Amino acid sequence: MTENFSSQFDLNSDYDCSQANHDVPQLKEQLASLKSQYPDPAASSQPIQDQLNHVENQLHFIKNKCRLN
């Protein structure tokens, strides 16, 4: 099962934190799905590692910008 985890969020300095309640759960689902499909990221291909890093970075960005725990 291959899913497309390309960026669907507009993450820049103008990110609207009112969207965080919707975006964070989606990103967490994407991350969990990727991790369940590829339990050993170090053994995965570079594109898979890049997808994992991208989703994690999106989560961190939103949490930092919107001051979420």
mmCIF file of C-alpha atoms in Angstrom:
data_model
loop_
_atom_site.group_PDB
_atom_site.id
_atom_site.type_symbol
_atom_site.label_atom_id
_atom_site.label_comp_id
_atom_site.label_asym_id
_atom_site.label_seq_id
_atom_site.Cartn_x
_atom_site.Cartn_y
_atom_site.Cartn_z
ATOM 1 C CA MET A 1 0.000 0.000 0.000
ATOM 2 C CA THR A 2 1.620 3.203 -1.164
ATOM 3 C CA GLU A 3 0.295 6.545 -0.043
ATOM 4 C CA ASN A 4 1.295 9.986 -1.174
ATOM 5 C CA PHE A 5 2.501 12.021 1.761
ATOM 6 C CA SER A 6 3.431 15.141 -0.146
ATOM 7 C CA SER A 7 2.945 18.412 1.610
ATOM 8 C CA GLN A 8 -0.679 19.438 1.698
ATOM 9 C CA PHE A 9 -0.157 22.140 4.285
ATOM 10 C CA ASP A 10 0.951 25.688 3.580
ATOM 11 C CA LEU A 11 3.707 25.900 6.154
ATOM 12 C CA ASN A 12 5.382 29.255 6.140
ATOM 13 C CA SER A 13 5.685 32.206 8.470
ATOM 14 C CA ASP A 14 2.071 33.122 7.632
ATOM 15 C CA TYR A 15 0.690 29.751 8.755
ATOM 16 C CA ASP A 16 -2.772 30.173 10.292
ATOM 17 C CA CYS A 17 -2.676 28.522 13.725
ATOM 18 C CA SER A 18 -6.452 28.203 13.697
ATOM 19 C CA GLN A 19 -5.848 25.295 11.296
ATOM 20 C CA ALA A 20 -3.583 23.463 13.756
ATOM 21 C CA ASN A 21 -6.473 21.550 15.356
ATOM 22 C CA HIS A 22 -7.137 20.021 11.948
ATOM 23 C CA ASP A 23 -3.578 19.762 10.604
ATOM 24 C CA VAL A 24 -1.800 18.257 13.637
ATOM 25 C CA PRO A 25 -4.024 15.154 13.893
ATOM 26 C CA GLN A 26 -3.695 14.585 10.138
ATOM 27 C CA LEU A 27 0.074 14.859 10.318
ATOM 28 C CA LYS A 28 0.184 12.517 13.305
ATOM 29 C CA GLU A 29 -1.873 9.980 11.333
ATOM 30 C CA GLN A 30 0.470 10.289 8.363
ATOM 31 C CA LEU A 31 3.495 9.833 10.593
ATOM 32 C CA ALA A 32 2.001 6.808 12.340
ATOM 33 C CA SER A 33 1.090 5.263 8.999
ATOM 34 C CA LEU A 34 4.581 5.771 7.621
ATOM 35 C CA LYS A 35 6.170 4.372 10.759
ATOM 36 C CA SER A 36 3.927 1.301 10.694
ATOM 37 C CA GLN A 37 4.727 0.681 7.029
ATOM 38 C CA TYR A 38 8.450 1.282 7.526
ATOM 39 C CA PRO A 39 9.327 0.340 11.121
ATOM 40 C CA ASP A 40 13.079 0.718 10.480
ATOM 41 C CA PRO A 41 13.518 4.076 8.718
ATOM 42 C CA ALA A 42 17.288 3.628 8.564
ATOM 43 C CA ALA A 43 16.771 0.537 6.397
ATOM 44 C CA SER A 44 14.254 2.326 4.163
ATOM 45 C CA SER A 45 14.987 4.099 0.926
ATOM 46 C CA GLN A 46 16.010 7.747 0.938
ATOM 47 C CA PRO A 47 12.590 8.922 -0.327
ATOM 48 C CA ILE A 48 10.902 7.162 2.611
ATOM 49 C CA GLN A 49 13.349 8.724 5.060
ATOM 50 C CA ASP A 50 12.696 12.094 3.427
ATOM 51 C CA GLN A 51 8.920 11.632 3.802
ATOM 52 C CA LEU A 52 9.298 10.753 7.482
ATOM 53 C CA ASN A 53 11.530 13.759 8.083
ATOM 54 C CA HIS A 54 9.185 16.041 6.172
ATOM 55 C CA VAL A 55 6.116 15.046 8.193
ATOM 56 C CA GLU A 56 8.055 15.295 11.474
ATOM 57 C CA ASN A 57 9.327 18.743 10.475
ATOM 58 C CA GLN A 58 5.801 19.888 9.626
ATOM 59 C CA LEU A 59 4.593 18.768 13.055
ATOM 60 C CA HIS A 60 7.458 20.536 14.820
ATOM 61 C CA PHE A 61 6.891 23.704 12.801
ATOM 62 C CA ILE A 62 3.199 23.884 13.691
ATOM 63 C CA LYS A 63 3.805 23.041 17.350
ATOM 64 C CA ASN A 64 6.517 25.684 17.661
ATOM 65 C CA LYS A 65 4.719 28.396 15.710
ATOM 66 C CA CYS A 66 1.401 27.829 17.463
ATOM 67 C CA ARG A 67 2.957 27.104 20.862
ATOM 68 C CA LEU A 68 1.403 23.663 21.174
ATOM 69 C CA ASN A 69 2.675 20.953 23.493
#
